[in-house]
Coordinates of C-alpha atoms and ligand atoms in Angstrom, one line a residue:
M21 CA -28.7 -10.4 33.0
T22 CA -31.6 -11.3 29.8
K23 CA -29.8 -13.5 27.7
S24 CA -30.5 -11.0 24.6
R25 CA -28.1 -8.8 26.3
Q26 CA -24.9 -11.9 26.7
L27 CA -22.6 -9.6 25.4
E28 CA -22.7 -6.6 27.7
G29 CA -19.3 -5.2 28.9
R30 CA -17.5 -7.5 26.7
S31 CA -15.4 -6.4 23.5
W32 CA -15.6 -7.6 19.7
L33 CA -13.9 -6.3 16.7
V34 CA -15.6 -6.8 13.0
T35 CA -13.8 -5.5 9.8
G36 CA -15.6 -4.5 6.9
A37 CA -17.7 -3.3 8.8
S38 CA -18.6 -0.1 6.2
R39 CA -21.7 -1.9 4.6
G40 CA -23.1 -5.9 3.9
I41 CA -22.7 -8.2 5.5
G42 CA -20.3 -7.1 8.5
R43 CA -22.4 -4.1 8.9
E44 CA -25.6 -6.7 10.1
I45 CA -22.4 -8.4 12.1
C46 CA -22.0 -5.5 13.6
L47 CA -25.9 -5.0 14.5
D48 CA -26.4 -7.6 16.0
L49 CA -23.7 -7.4 18.5
A50 CA -24.6 -4.5 19.6
R51 CA -28.4 -5.7 20.0
R52 CA -26.6 -8.1 22.3
G53 CA -25.0 -5.5 24.7
A54 CA -21.2 -5.9 23.2
S55 CA -19.1 -2.5 22.6
L56 CA -18.0 -3.0 18.8
E57 CA -14.3 -1.2 17.7
L58 CA -15.6 -1.3 13.5
V59 CA -12.8 -1.6 10.8
A60 CA -13.3 -0.5 7.1
R61 CA -11.9 2.2 4.4
D62 CA -14.9 4.2 4.3
E63 CA -14.8 6.7 7.2
Q64 CA -18.4 7.6 6.8
A65 CA -20.2 4.9 6.1
L66 CA -18.2 3.0 8.9
E67 CA -19.6 6.1 11.0
E68 CA -22.7 5.5 10.3
T69 CA -22.5 1.4 11.5
A70 CA -21.1 2.8 14.8
A71 CA -24.1 5.0 14.8
A72 CA -26.0 2.4 15.0
C73 CA -24.8 0.2 17.1
R74 CA -24.1 2.8 19.8
A75 CA -28.6 3.2 19.2
H76 CA -28.4 0.2 21.2
E77 CA -26.7 1.1 24.2
V78 CA -23.1 -0.1 23.3
S79 CA -19.6 2.5 22.6
A80 CA -18.5 1.5 19.3
T81 CA -15.6 3.3 18.4
T82 CA -14.1 3.5 14.3
H83 CA -10.6 2.7 13.1
P84 CA -10.1 3.7 9.7
T85 CA -8.1 1.1 7.7
D86 CA -7.5 0.0 4.3
L87 CA -6.4 -3.2 5.1
A88 CA -4.7 -4.2 1.7
K89 CA -2.0 -1.6 2.7
P90 CA 0.9 -3.7 5.1
R91 CA 1.4 -0.1 6.8
Q92 CA -2.2 0.5 8.0
R93 CA -2.7 -3.2 8.7
D94 CA 1.0 -3.2 10.9
A95 CA -0.3 0.4 12.5
L96 CA -4.2 -1.1 13.4
I97 CA -2.6 -4.5 14.8
L98 CA -0.1 -2.7 16.6
K99 CA -2.7 -0.1 18.4
L100 CA -5.0 -2.8 19.1
T101 CA -2.3 -5.1 21.0
R102 CA -0.4 -2.2 22.6
E103 CA -3.1 0.1 23.5
R104 CA -6.0 -2.2 25.0
G105 CA -5.9 -3.1 27.9
Q106 CA -8.1 -6.4 28.2
A107 CA -8.7 -9.5 25.3
L108 CA -10.9 -8.6 22.7
H109 CA -14.3 -11.3 23.2
G110 CA -14.6 -11.5 19.8
L111 CA -12.7 -11.5 16.7
V112 CA -15.1 -11.2 13.1
N113 CA -12.6 -11.0 10.0
N114 CA -15.4 -10.5 7.5
A115 CA -13.2 -7.7 5.1
G116 CA -13.2 -9.2 1.2
F117 CA -13.9 -8.4 -2.1
S118 CA -13.6 -9.6 -5.6
Q119 CA -11.9 -8.7 -8.9
H120 CA -14.1 -10.7 -11.7
G121 CA -12.2 -11.7 -14.5
D122 CA -9.5 -13.9 -16.4
F123 CA -7.0 -14.8 -14.1
A124 CA -4.6 -13.9 -17.5
E125 CA -6.3 -10.0 -17.6
L126 CA -5.9 -9.6 -13.6
N127 CA -3.6 -6.9 -12.8
E128 CA -0.8 -8.0 -10.3
S129 CA -2.2 -5.2 -8.0
A130 CA -5.3 -6.6 -7.6
I131 CA -4.3 -10.1 -7.0
R132 CA -1.8 -9.4 -4.1
E133 CA -4.7 -7.0 -2.3
M134 CA -7.6 -9.9 -2.6
I135 CA -5.4 -11.6 -0.7
A136 CA -3.8 -9.2 1.3
V137 CA -7.8 -8.5 2.1
N138 CA -8.7 -12.2 2.5
L139 CA -6.5 -13.7 3.7
L140 CA -3.0 -12.0 4.9
A141 CA -5.1 -9.8 7.2
P142 CA -7.0 -12.2 8.7
T143 CA -4.4 -14.4 9.7
L144 CA -2.3 -11.8 10.6
L145 CA -5.6 -9.9 12.9
A146 CA -5.6 -14.4 14.5
R147 CA -2.0 -14.4 15.3
A148 CA -2.0 -10.7 17.3
L149 CA -5.2 -10.8 19.5
L150 CA -5.5 -14.8 19.8
P151 CA -3.4 -14.7 22.4
A152 CA -5.0 -12.4 25.0
M153 CA -8.0 -14.4 24.5
V154 CA -6.2 -18.1 25.0
A155 CA -4.8 -15.9 28.6
A156 CA -8.6 -14.6 29.3
G157 CA -9.5 -18.7 28.5
E158 CA -11.8 -16.8 26.2
G159 CA -13.2 -15.8 23.3
H160 CA -14.9 -16.1 20.2
L161 CA -12.6 -15.9 15.7
M162 CA -15.2 -15.8 13.1
D163 CA -13.7 -15.4 9.5
V164 CA -16.5 -14.8 6.8
A165 CA -15.2 -17.4 4.5
S166 CA -17.2 -18.0 1.8
M167 CA -19.3 -22.3 -0.2
S168 CA -17.0 -20.8 -3.7
G169 CA -13.4 -22.2 -1.4
W170 CA -15.4 -26.0 -2.5
M171 CA -16.2 -25.4 -5.6
P172 CA -14.0 -24.2 -8.9
V173 CA -14.4 -20.8 -9.4
P174 CA -14.1 -19.5 -12.7
R175 CA -12.8 -15.9 -13.5
E176 CA -13.1 -16.0 -9.2
S177 CA -10.4 -17.9 -8.6
I178 CA -8.4 -16.2 -6.3
Y179 CA -10.9 -15.3 -4.3
A180 CA -12.0 -18.6 -4.6
A181 CA -8.9 -19.7 -3.2
T182 CA -8.3 -16.8 -0.4
K183 CA -12.0 -18.1 1.2
A184 CA -10.6 -22.0 0.5
F185 CA -7.1 -21.0 3.0
L186 CA -9.6 -19.5 5.5
V187 CA -12.0 -22.9 5.5
S188 CA -8.3 -25.3 5.5
H189 CA -7.4 -21.8 8.3
D190 CA -9.6 -22.4 10.3
Q191 CA -10.7 -26.7 11.3
S192 CA -6.6 -26.5 12.1
L193 CA -7.7 -23.4 14.5
A194 CA -10.3 -24.8 16.2
E195 CA -8.4 -29.1 16.7
E196 CA -5.5 -25.9 17.8
L197 CA -7.7 -24.1 20.2
R198 CA -9.8 -26.5 20.9
D199 CA -8.8 -27.1 24.8
T200 CA -8.0 -23.2 25.4
G201 CA -12.0 -21.9 25.4
V202 CA -11.3 -19.8 22.2
R203 CA -13.8 -20.6 19.8
V204 CA -13.2 -21.1 16.0
T205 CA -15.7 -20.8 14.0
C206 CA -16.0 -20.1 10.2
V207 CA -19.2 -19.0 8.0
A208 CA -19.2 -19.4 4.8
P209 CA -22.2 -17.7 2.9
G210 CA -23.9 -18.9 0.1
L211 CA -25.1 -15.9 -2.7
T212 CA -26.1 -12.3 -0.4
E213 CA -28.0 -9.2 -0.7
T214 CA -24.5 -7.3 -0.3
D215 CA -22.6 -4.2 -3.0
F216 CA -19.8 -7.3 -3.6
F217 CA -21.5 -8.5 -7.1
A218 CA -21.5 -4.9 -8.1
R219 CA -17.7 -4.3 -6.6
A220 CA -16.4 -7.0 -7.8
N221 CA -17.5 -6.0 -11.4
L222 CA -19.7 -8.6 -11.5
D223 CA -22.8 -9.2 -13.2
L224 CA -24.4 -11.9 -12.1
D225 CA -27.1 -12.5 -15.1
S226 CA -24.6 -13.6 -17.2
Y227 CA -24.6 -16.4 -15.1
D228 CA -27.3 -19.2 -13.9
L229 CA -27.3 -19.8 -10.7
R230 CA -30.2 -22.9 -10.7
G231 CA -30.3 -23.6 -7.3
F232 CA -28.4 -21.2 -5.8
P233 CA -30.6 -19.1 -3.4
Q234 CA -29.8 -15.9 -2.3
G235 CA -29.9 -14.9 1.4
S236 CA -30.2 -11.2 3.2
A237 CA -27.0 -10.1 4.7
R238 CA -29.3 -9.3 7.6
D239 CA -29.9 -13.2 7.6
V240 CA -25.9 -14.7 7.4
A241 CA -25.3 -11.9 10.0
R242 CA -27.7 -13.5 12.9
A243 CA -27.0 -17.1 11.7
A244 CA -23.1 -16.1 11.8
V245 CA -23.1 -14.6 15.5
E246 CA -25.8 -17.5 17.2
G247 CA -23.5 -19.7 15.9
A248 CA -20.2 -18.1 17.3
L249 CA -21.4 -18.0 20.2
A250 CA -23.2 -21.6 20.3
G251 CA -19.2 -22.5 19.6
R252 CA -19.9 -23.6 15.7
R253 CA -17.5 -24.5 14.4
R254 CA -18.7 -24.2 10.7
V255 CA -21.4 -22.5 9.8
I256 CA -23.5 -21.9 6.7
P257 CA -26.9 -19.2 6.7
G258 CA -29.4 -20.8 4.8
F259 CA -31.0 -24.4 5.2
R260 CA -31.0 -24.7 1.0
N261 CA -27.0 -23.9 0.8
R262 CA -26.1 -26.4 3.5
I263 CA -27.7 -28.6 1.0
L264 CA -25.7 -27.2 -1.5
A265 CA -22.3 -26.8 0.3
F266 CA -23.1 -31.1 1.1
G267 CA -23.5 -31.3 -2.3
L268 CA -20.2 -29.5 -3.2
R269 CA -18.3 -31.2 0.0
H270 CA -19.5 -34.5 -0.6
A271 CA -20.4 -34.9 -4.6
P272 CA -17.9 -37.2 -7.1
R273 CA -15.4 -33.8 -7.7
S274 CA -16.7 -34.8 -11.5
W275 CA -20.4 -32.8 -10.2
T276 CA -18.7 -30.4 -9.2
R277 CA -16.7 -29.4 -11.9
R278 CA -20.2 -29.6 -14.2
L279 CA -21.8 -27.4 -11.8
A280 CA -18.9 -24.6 -12.2
R281 CA -19.0 -25.4 -16.0
R282 CA -23.3 -25.1 -16.2
V283 CA -23.0 -22.1 -13.6
N284 CA -20.7 -19.7 -16.2
A285 CA -21.3 -21.4 -19.4
R286 CA -23.6 -17.5 -20.6
N287 CA -19.5 -16.0 -19.4
A288 CA -17.6 -18.6 -21.5
G289 CA -19.8 -20.0 -24.6
A290 CA -18.7 -24.0 -22.7
P291 CA -21.9 -26.6 -22.8
E292 CA -23.3 -27.0 -20.5
S293 CA -22.4 -30.8 -19.4
Ligands
NAP4 N1 -22.7 -11.1 -1.0 C1 -21.8 -12.6 -0.8 O1 -22.2 -13.1 -1.8 C2 -20.8 -13.0 -0.5 C3 -21.0 -15.1 -0.1 C4 -20.2 -15.5 0.0 C5 -18.9 -15.1 1.2 N2 -18.8 -13.2 1.1 C6 -18.0 -12.7 1.9 O2 -19.1 -11.5 2.9 C7 -17.8 -11.1 3.6 C8 -18.6 -9.5 3.7 O3 -18.8 -9.5 2.6 P1 -20.5 -8.5 1.5 O4 -21.2 -9.9 1.0 O5 -21.0 -8.3 2.7 O6 -19.4 -7.4 0.4 P2 -20.1 -5.6 0.9 O7 -20.5 -5.3 0.9 O8 -19.1 -5.6 -0.7 O9 -18.8 -5.6 2.0 C9 -17.1 -5.9 1.7 C10 -16.7 -4.8 3.3 O10 -15.2 -5.6 3.1 C11 -14.4 -3.6 3.1 N3 -13.5 -4.2 2.3 C12 -12.8 -4.3 0.8 N4 -12.3 -3.8 0.8 C13 -11.5 -3.3 2.6 C14 -10.1 -3.2 1.7 N5 -9.0 -3.2 1.3 N6 -9.5 -2.9 3.6 C15 -10.6 -2.9 4.0 N7 -11.8 -3.3 4.7 C16 -12.2 -4.2 3.4 C17 -15.5 -3.0 3.0 O11 -15.7 -1.7 3.6 P3 -14.4 -0.5 2.4 O12 -15.2 -0.6 1.1 O13 -15.6 0.9 3.5 O14 -13.4 -1.0 2.6 C18 -16.1 -3.4 3.4 O15 -17.5 -2.8 4.6 C19 -16.6 -10.6 2.0 O16 -15.3 -12.1 3.1 C20 -17.1 -11.9 1.0 O17 -16.3 -12.8 1.0 C21 -20.3 -12.8 0.8

């Protein structure tokens, strides 16, 4: 088997497969020969991703599901655990969104939905699908977190906290599973060109993003899949993002706070330092 078709005969499930980074992850996996199980709400967009995957001569099955709705999420989990004859080779928890706004004014349903989609769904999917991978002695869990998980992000506090949860959960899980053959990869993209910001009702021009490079969804997807297949525990796509991430994780908290204030100054009228 050529290296480019190294996932021939393997099945991967990708959430948030209808657009953006998730769609590109599906296509990258399909190019490597993986069969795909695709999850998102938008049936038409999901079917378009599936058709693009099938062009690479792999099978692609769609599971239109709103992961914010407990009944739909639980029905998906039941279907995946009861009906599948064999373990998935990979689970990619990529679906996620943010509702931009002052915490004190966020409506309760937006808070519940962010926690449900960004945090609870990945955790419950992993809990349901990992045992079969462990029994098979191989597999990949990939969570798409964010660099937001390492810094204060005013007006995105719930979103950033859900991503910080994934960063923490994955480092514990990777250690817990170290001798099982199952690899855990936490992907922390920086700013990426997708519909994410428009859908979050967030105008990037109202931020001072000097020093924050913007990457393409395709490059993020490639780095994520290559990192996962190489068994890397953490993937930060893009060289400049890796430098920034190093600063965010190792500089004094006062530096991180100042950076967050500078980024938000135009919104908050806050002083730059
Ligand atoms: N773009 C960035 O700058 C950036 C940076 C760091 C991290 N990330 C993370 O990357 C991941 C992908 O984001 P993206 O940039 O590709 O954004 P995107 O283009 O808005 O895609 C988000 C995906 O999540 C799915 N999704 C959202 N709510 C869902 C729900 N209730 N149920 C099921 N699926 C749902 C969407 O599908 P439907 O709408 O069809 O349901 C879509 O496929 C997210 O976890 C995001 O937090 C993005």
